[in-house]
Tab-separated table of C-alpha atoms in Angstrom:
chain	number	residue	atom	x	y	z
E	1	UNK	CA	-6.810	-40.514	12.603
E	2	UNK	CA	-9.257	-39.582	9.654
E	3	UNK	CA	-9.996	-35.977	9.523
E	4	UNK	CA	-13.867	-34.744	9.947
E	5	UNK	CA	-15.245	-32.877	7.088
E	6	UNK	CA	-15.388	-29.356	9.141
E	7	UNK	CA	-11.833	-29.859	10.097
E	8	UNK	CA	-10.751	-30.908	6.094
E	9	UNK	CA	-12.751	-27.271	5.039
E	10	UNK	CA	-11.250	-25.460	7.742
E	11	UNK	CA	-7.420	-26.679	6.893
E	12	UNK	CA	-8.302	-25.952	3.021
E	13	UNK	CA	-9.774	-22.385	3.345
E	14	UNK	CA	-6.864	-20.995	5.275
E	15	UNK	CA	-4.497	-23.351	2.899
E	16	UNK	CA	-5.971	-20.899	-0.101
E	17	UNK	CA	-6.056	-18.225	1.962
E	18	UNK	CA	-2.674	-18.091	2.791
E	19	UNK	CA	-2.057	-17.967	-1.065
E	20	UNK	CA	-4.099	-16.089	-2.614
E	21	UNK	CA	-3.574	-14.569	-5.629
E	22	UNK	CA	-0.507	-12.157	-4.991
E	23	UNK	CA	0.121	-13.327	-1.360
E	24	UNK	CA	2.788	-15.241	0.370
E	25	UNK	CA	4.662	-15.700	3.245
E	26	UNK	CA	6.822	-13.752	5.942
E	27	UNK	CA	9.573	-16.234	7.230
E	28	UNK	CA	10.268	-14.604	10.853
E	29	UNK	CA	10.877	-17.604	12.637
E	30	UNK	CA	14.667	-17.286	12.841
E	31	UNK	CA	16.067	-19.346	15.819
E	32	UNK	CA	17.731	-17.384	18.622
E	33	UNK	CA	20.766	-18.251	17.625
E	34	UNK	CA	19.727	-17.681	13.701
E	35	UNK	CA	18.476	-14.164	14.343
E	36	UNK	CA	21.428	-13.678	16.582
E	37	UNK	CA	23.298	-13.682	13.757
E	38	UNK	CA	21.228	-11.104	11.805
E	39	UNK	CA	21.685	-8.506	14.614
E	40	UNK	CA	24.690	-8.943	15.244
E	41	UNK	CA	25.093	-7.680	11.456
E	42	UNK	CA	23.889	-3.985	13.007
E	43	UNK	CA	25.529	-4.293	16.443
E	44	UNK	CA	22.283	-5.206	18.315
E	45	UNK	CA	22.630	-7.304	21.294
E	46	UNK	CA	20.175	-10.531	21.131
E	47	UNK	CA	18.289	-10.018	24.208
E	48	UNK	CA	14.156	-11.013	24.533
E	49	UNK	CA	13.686	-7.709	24.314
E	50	UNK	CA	15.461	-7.157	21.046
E	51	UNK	CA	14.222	-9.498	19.143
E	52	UNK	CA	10.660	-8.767	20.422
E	53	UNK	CA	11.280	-5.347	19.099
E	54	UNK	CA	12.238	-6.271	15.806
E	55	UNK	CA	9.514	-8.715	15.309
E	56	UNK	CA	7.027	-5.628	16.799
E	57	UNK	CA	8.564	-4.007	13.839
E	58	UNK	CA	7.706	-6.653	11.119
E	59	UNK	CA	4.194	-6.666	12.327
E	60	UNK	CA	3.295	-3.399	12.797
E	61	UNK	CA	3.608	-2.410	9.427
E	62	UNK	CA	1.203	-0.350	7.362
E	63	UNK	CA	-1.755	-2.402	7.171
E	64	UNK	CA	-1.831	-2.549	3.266
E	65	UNK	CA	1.462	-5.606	3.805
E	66	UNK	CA	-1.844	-7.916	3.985
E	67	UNK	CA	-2.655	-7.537	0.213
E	68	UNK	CA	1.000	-8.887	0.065
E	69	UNK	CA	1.554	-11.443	3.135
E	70	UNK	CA	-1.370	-14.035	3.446
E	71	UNK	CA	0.404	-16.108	5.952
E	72	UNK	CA	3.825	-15.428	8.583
E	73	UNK	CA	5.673	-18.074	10.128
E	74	UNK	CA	6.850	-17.320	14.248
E	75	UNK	CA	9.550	-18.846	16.067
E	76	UNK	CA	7.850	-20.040	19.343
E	77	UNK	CA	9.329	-17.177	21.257
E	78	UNK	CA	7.849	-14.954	19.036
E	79	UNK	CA	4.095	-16.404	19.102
E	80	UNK	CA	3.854	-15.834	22.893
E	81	UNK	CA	5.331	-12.216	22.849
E	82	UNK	CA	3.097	-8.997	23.046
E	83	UNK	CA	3.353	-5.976	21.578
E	84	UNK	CA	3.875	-2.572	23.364
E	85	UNK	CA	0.246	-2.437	24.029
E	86	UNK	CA	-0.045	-6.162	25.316
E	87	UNK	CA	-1.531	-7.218	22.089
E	88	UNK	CA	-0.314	-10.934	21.588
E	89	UNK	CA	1.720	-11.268	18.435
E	90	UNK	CA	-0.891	-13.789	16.865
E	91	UNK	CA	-3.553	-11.316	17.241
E	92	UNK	CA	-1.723	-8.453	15.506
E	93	UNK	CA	-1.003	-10.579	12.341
E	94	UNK	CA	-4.291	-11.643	12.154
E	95	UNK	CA	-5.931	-8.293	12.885
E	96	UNK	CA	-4.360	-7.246	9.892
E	97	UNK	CA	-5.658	-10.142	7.699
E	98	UNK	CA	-2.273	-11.867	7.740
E	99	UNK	CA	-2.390	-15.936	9.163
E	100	UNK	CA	-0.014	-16.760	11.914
E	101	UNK	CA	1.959	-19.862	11.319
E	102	UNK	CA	4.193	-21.354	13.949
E	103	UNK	CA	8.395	-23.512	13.111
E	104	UNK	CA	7.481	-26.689	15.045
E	105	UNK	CA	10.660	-28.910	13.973
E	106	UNK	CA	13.353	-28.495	16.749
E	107	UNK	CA	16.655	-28.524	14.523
E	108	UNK	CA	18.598	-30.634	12.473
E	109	UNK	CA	21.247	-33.522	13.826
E	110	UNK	CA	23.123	-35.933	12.060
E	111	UNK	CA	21.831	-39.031	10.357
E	112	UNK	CA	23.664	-41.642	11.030
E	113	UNK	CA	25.305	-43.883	8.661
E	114	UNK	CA	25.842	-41.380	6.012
E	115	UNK	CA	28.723	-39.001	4.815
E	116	UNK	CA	27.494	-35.739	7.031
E	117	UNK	CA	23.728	-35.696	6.307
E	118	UNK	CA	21.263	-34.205	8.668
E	119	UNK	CA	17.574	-35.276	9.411
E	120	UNK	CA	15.131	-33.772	11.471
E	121	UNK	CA	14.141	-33.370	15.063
E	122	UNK	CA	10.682	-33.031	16.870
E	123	UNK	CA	8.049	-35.615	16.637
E	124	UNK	CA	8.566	-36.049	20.029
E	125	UNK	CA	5.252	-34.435	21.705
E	126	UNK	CA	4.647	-32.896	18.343
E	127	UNK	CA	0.526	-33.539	18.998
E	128	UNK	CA	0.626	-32.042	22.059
E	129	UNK	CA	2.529	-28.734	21.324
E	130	UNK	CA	0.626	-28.716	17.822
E	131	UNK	CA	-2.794	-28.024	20.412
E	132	UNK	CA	-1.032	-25.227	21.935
E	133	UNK	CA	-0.254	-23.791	18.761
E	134	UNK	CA	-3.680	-23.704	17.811
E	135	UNK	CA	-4.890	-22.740	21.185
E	136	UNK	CA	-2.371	-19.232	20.630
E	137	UNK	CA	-3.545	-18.707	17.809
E	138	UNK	CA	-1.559	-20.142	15.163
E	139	UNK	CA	-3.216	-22.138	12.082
E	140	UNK	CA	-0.204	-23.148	10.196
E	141	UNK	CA	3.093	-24.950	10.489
E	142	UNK	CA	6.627	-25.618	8.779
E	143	UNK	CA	9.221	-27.969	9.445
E	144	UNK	CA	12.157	-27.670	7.842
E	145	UNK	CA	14.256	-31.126	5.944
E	146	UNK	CA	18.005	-30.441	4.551
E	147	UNK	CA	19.271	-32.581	1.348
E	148	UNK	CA	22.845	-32.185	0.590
E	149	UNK	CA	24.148	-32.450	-3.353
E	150	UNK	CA	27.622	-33.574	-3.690
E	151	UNK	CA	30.612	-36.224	-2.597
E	152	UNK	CA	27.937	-39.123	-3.210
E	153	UNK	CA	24.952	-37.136	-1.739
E	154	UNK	CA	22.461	-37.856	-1.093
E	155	UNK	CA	21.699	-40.776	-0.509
E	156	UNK	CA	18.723	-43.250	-0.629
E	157	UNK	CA	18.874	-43.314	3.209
E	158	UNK	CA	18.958	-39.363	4.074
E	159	UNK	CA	15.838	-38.916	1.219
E	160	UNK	CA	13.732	-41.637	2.910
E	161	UNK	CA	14.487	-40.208	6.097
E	162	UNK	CA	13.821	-36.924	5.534
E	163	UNK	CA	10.626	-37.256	3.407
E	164	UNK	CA	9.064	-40.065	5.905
E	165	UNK	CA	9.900	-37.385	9.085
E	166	UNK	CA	7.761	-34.578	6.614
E	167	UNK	CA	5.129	-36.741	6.133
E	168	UNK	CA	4.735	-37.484	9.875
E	169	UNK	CA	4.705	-34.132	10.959
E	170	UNK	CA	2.454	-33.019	8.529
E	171	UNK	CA	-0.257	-35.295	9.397
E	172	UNK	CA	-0.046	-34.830	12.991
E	173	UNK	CA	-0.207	-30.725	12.291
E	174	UNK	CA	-3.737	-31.684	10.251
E	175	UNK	CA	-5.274	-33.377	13.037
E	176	UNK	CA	-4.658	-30.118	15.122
E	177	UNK	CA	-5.865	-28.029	12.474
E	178	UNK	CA	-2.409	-26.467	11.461
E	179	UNK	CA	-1.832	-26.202	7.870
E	180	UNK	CA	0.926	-28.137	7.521
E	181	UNK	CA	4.178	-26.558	5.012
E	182	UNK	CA	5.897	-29.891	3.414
E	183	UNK	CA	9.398	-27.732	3.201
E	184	UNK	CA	12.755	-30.473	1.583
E	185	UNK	CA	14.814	-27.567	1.154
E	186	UNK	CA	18.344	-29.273	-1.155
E	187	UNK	CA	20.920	-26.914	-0.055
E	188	UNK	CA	22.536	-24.595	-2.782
E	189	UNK	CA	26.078	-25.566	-1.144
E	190	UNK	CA	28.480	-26.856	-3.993
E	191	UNK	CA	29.610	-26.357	-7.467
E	192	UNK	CA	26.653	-28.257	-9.070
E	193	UNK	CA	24.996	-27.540	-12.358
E	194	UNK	CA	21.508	-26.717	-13.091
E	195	UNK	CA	20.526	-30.316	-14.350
E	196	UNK	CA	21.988	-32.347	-10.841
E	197	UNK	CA	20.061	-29.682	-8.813
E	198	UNK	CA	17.251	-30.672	-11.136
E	199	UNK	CA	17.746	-34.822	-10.863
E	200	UNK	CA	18.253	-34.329	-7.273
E	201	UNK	CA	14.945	-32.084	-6.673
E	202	UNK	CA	12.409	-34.145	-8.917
E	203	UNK	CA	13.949	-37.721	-6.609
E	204	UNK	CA	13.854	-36.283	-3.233
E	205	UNK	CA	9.725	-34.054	-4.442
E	206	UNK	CA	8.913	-37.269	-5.695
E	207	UNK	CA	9.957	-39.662	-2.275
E	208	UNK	CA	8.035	-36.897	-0.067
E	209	UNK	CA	4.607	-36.999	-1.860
E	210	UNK	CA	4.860	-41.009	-1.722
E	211	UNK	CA	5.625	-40.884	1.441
E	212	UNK	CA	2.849	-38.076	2.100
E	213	UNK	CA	0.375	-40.914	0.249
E	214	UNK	CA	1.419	-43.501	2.121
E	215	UNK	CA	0.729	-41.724	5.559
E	216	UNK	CA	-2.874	-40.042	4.294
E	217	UNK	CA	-1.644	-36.611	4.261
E	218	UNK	CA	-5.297	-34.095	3.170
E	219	UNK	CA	-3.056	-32.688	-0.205
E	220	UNK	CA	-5.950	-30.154	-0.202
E	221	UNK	CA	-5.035	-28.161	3.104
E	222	UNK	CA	-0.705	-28.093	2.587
E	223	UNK	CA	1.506	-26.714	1.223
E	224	UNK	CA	5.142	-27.353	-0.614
E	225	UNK	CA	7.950	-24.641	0.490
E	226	UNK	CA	10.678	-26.376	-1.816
E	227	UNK	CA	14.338	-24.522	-3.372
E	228	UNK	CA	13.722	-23.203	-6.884
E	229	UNK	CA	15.982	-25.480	-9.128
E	230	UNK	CA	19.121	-23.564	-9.693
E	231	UNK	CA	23.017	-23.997	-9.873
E	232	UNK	CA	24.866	-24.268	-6.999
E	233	UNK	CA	26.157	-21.500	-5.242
E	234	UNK	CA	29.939	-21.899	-6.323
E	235	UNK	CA	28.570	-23.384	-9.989
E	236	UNK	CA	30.866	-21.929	-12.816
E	237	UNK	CA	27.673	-22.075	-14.354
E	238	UNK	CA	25.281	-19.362	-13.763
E	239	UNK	CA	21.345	-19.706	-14.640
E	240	UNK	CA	19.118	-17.007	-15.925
E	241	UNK	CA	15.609	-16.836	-14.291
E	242	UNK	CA	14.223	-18.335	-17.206
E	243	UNK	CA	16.519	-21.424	-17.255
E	244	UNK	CA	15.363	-21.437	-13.054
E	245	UNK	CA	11.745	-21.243	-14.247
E	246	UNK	CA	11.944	-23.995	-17.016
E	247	UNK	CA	13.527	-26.145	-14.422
E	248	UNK	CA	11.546	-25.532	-11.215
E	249	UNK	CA	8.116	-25.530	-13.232
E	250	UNK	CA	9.245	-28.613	-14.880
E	251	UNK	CA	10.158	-30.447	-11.889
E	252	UNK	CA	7.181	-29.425	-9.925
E	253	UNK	CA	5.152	-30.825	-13.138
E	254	UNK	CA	6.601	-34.420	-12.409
E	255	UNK	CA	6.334	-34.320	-8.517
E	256	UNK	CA	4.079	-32.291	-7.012
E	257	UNK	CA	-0.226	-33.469	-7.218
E	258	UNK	CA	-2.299	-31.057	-8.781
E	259	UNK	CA	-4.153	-31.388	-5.622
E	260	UNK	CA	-1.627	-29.471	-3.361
E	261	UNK	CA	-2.634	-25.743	-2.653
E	262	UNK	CA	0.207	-23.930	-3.474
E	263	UNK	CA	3.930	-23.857	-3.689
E	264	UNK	CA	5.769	-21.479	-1.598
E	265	UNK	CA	9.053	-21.091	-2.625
E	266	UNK	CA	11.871	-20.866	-0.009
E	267	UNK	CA	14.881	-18.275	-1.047
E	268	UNK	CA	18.022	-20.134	0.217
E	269	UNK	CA	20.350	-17.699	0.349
E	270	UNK	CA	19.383	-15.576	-3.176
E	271	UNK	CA	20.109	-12.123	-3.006
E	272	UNK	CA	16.497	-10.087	-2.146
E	273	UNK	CA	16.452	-9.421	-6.016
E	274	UNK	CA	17.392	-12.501	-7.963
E	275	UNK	CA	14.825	-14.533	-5.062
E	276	UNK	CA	12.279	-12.033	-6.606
E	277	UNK	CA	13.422	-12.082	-10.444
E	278	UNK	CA	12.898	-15.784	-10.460
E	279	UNK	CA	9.832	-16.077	-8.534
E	280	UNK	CA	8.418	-13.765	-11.259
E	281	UNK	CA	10.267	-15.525	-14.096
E	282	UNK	CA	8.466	-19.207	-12.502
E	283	UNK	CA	4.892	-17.394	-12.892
E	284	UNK	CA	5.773	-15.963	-16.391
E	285	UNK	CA	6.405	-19.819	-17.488
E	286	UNK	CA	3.937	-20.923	-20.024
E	287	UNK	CA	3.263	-24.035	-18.836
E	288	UNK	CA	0.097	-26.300	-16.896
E	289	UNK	CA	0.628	-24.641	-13.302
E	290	UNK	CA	-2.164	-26.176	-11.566
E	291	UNK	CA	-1.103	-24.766	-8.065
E	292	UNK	CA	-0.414	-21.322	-6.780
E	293	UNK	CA	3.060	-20.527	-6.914
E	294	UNK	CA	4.586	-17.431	-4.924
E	295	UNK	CA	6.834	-16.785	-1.804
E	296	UNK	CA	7.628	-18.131	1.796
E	297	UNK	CA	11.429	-15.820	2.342
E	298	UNK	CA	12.963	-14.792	5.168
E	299	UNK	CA	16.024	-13.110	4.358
E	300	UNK	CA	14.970	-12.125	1.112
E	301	UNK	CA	12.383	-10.010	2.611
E	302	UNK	CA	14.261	-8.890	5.798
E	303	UNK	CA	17.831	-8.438	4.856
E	304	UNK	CA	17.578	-4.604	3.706
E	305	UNK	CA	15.038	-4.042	6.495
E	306	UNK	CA	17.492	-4.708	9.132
E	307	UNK	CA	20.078	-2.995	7.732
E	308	UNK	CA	17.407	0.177	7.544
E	309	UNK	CA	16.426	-0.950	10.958
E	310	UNK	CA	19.489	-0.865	12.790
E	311	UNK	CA	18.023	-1.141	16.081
E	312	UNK	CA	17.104	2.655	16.142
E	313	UNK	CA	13.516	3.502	17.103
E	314	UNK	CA	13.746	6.439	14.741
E	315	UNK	CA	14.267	4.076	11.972
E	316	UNK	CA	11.172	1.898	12.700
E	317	UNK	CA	9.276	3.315	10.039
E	318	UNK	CA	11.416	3.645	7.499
E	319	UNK	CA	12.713	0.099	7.955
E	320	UNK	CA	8.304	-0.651	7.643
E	321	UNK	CA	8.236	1.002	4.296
E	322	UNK	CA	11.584	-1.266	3.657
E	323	UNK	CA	9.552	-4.392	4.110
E	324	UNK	CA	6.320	-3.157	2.442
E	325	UNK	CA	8.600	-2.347	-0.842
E	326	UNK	CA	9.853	-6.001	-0.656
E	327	UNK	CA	6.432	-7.580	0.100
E	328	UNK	CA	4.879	-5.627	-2.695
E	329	UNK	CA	7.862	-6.462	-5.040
E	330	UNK	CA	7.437	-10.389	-4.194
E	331	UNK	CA	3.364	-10.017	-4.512
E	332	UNK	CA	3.753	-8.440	-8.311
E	333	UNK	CA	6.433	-11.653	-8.614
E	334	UNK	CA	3.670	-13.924	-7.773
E	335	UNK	CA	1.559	-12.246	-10.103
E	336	UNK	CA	4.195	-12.689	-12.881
E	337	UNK	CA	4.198	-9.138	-13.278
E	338	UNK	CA	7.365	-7.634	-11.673
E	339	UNK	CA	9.078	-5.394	-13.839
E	340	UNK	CA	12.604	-4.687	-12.108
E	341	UNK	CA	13.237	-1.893	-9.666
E	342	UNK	CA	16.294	0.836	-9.589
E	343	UNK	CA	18.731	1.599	-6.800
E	344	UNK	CA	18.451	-1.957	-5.993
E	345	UNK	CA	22.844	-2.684	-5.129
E	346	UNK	CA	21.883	-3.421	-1.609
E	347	UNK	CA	19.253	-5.763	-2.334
E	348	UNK	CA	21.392	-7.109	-4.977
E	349	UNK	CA	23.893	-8.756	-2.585
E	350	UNK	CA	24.306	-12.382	-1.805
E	351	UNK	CA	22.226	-13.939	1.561
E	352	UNK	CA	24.500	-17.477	1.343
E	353	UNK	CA	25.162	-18.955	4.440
E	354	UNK	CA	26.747	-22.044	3.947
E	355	UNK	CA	24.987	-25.179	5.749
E	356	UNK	CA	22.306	-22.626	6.515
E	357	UNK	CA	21.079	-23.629	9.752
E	358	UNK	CA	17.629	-21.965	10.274
């Protein structure tokens, strides 16, 4: 299907818009089971009702997030929840400025024929559900690919399969009018160095835009939500954010067209504050950065909001300012001009999960 010119300008202004300069992206489409898991860390029961309440939360912020958050990503729960006052989630986000985005990929199962690598599920009546989407309110999408590094991984097979099942979906978002994110996240599970995470990164970036070519993906209204190139998590190894910038920036050079929008980086499992150092450190790079690069995190912008949070309605608004203070730090990150921040042990701690299921 070729795309009409008011449908290619209506896919690229909310691509850029989404990005602009010192904006990103709230993750908050967690999985029931996912975000099951996060309030369970403060004794909350996952009911409807509970997680409704803790999205309300995230959105009902002090309306100054928006010169922080261009874009926020729902489960599809979430997009057909109100708030309190019956106001559809979609509507609050984007009376505040801030573009509602929808998770359309429905999990990861095994691939098989390979050593315990996953592809992706959900092209099934993808077109159909992408329409809905749209008709709720929603203008962009994500759908999540997994690459494993280590015992032979991964291999020719899972990379093909994974960036061919992007390109699909991406396409089939366009011709809806979602914004489609391109997201081949390469796990940080595994003792690997710097340099394999950066091999591994530039093949499987590289298989993903051919594979976007070859199906006609419209570069100019997507997006890349990729890992930043570091160690892996059990590396002996450790990288400083400007070894992570000089890596990421480097492999992003080789990879990604000019013409792509932006890069939103994903935080897989980086405590709140290193996910923030080396965004900043990646926009301090002096190097040809032709696209914007800044932020797409979930639990690098909600882990210390939760724990503020705790399910108490008396600590709505001081979990709020939590999440503005993480936004804001991200936003200066994008900027390149983050400068640190004290008290910061809580938001110093590791958000691992190993095989992070989303």
């Amino acid at each position: 299907m070729h795309l009409t010119e008011e449908r290619k300008r209506e896919l690229r202004e909310n691509a850029k818009a989404i990005v602009a300069p010192g904006k990103g992206i709230l993750a908050a489409d967690e999985s029931t089971g996912t975000i099951g898991k996060r309030l369970a860390s403060i004794n909350v029961e996952n009911n409807e009702n509970n997680r409704r309440k803790y999205r309300q939360l995230l959105f009902t912020a002090d309306k100054s997030i928006a010169n922080h958050l261009g874009g926020c990503i729902l489960f599809e729960e979430t997009l057909f929840q109100k708030s309190d006052d019956g106001t559809p989630f979609p509507l609050l986000l984007s009376k505040l400025g801030i573009i509602p985005g929808i998770k359309v990929d429905k999990g990861l199962v095994a691939l098989p024929g390979t050593n315990d690598e996953p592809t992706t599920q959900g092209l099934d009546g993808l077109a159909e559900r992408c329409a809905q989407y749209y008709d709720a309110g929603a203008r962009f999408a994500k759908w999540r690919s997994v690459i494993k590094i280590g015992n032979g991984r991964p291999s020719e097979l899972a990379i093909q399969s994974n960036a061919i099942g992007l390109a699909r979906y991406a396409t089939i978002c366009q011709a809806s009018g979602l914004v489609p994110i391109v997201e081949p996240e390469i796990l940080c599970d595994g003792d690997h160095d710097l340099e394999t995470c950066r091999v591994v990164s530039e093949k499987v970036f590289a298989a993903v835009y051919k594979a976007c070519s070859d199906h006609h993906l419209y570069l100019e209204g997507s997006l890349l939500k990729p890992n930043m190139v570091t160690p892996g998590i059990s590396s002996p190894k450790l990288a400083t954010p400007e070894e992570v910038a000089a890596a990421t920036v480097t492999t992003l050079q080789r990879t990604v067209p000019a013409s792509v929008v932006g890069v939103t980086f994903l935080s897989g499992g980086q405590s709140e504050v290193n996910a923030t150092a080396n965004l900043n450190a990646i926009n301090a790079y002096q190097g040809c950065k032709p696209w914007a690069l800044t932020f797409s995190y979930g639990r690098a912008l909600q882990a210390s909001v939760l724990k503020a949070w705790m399910g108490k309605d008396e600590n709505v608004k001081a979990a709020q300012d939590t999440l503005l203070f993480r936004a804001k730090a991200n936003s200066l990150a994008a900027l390149g001009k983050y400068e640190g921040e004290e008290n910061a042990a809580a938001a110093s701690e590791s958000l691992f999960v190993a095989n992070h299921v989303y």
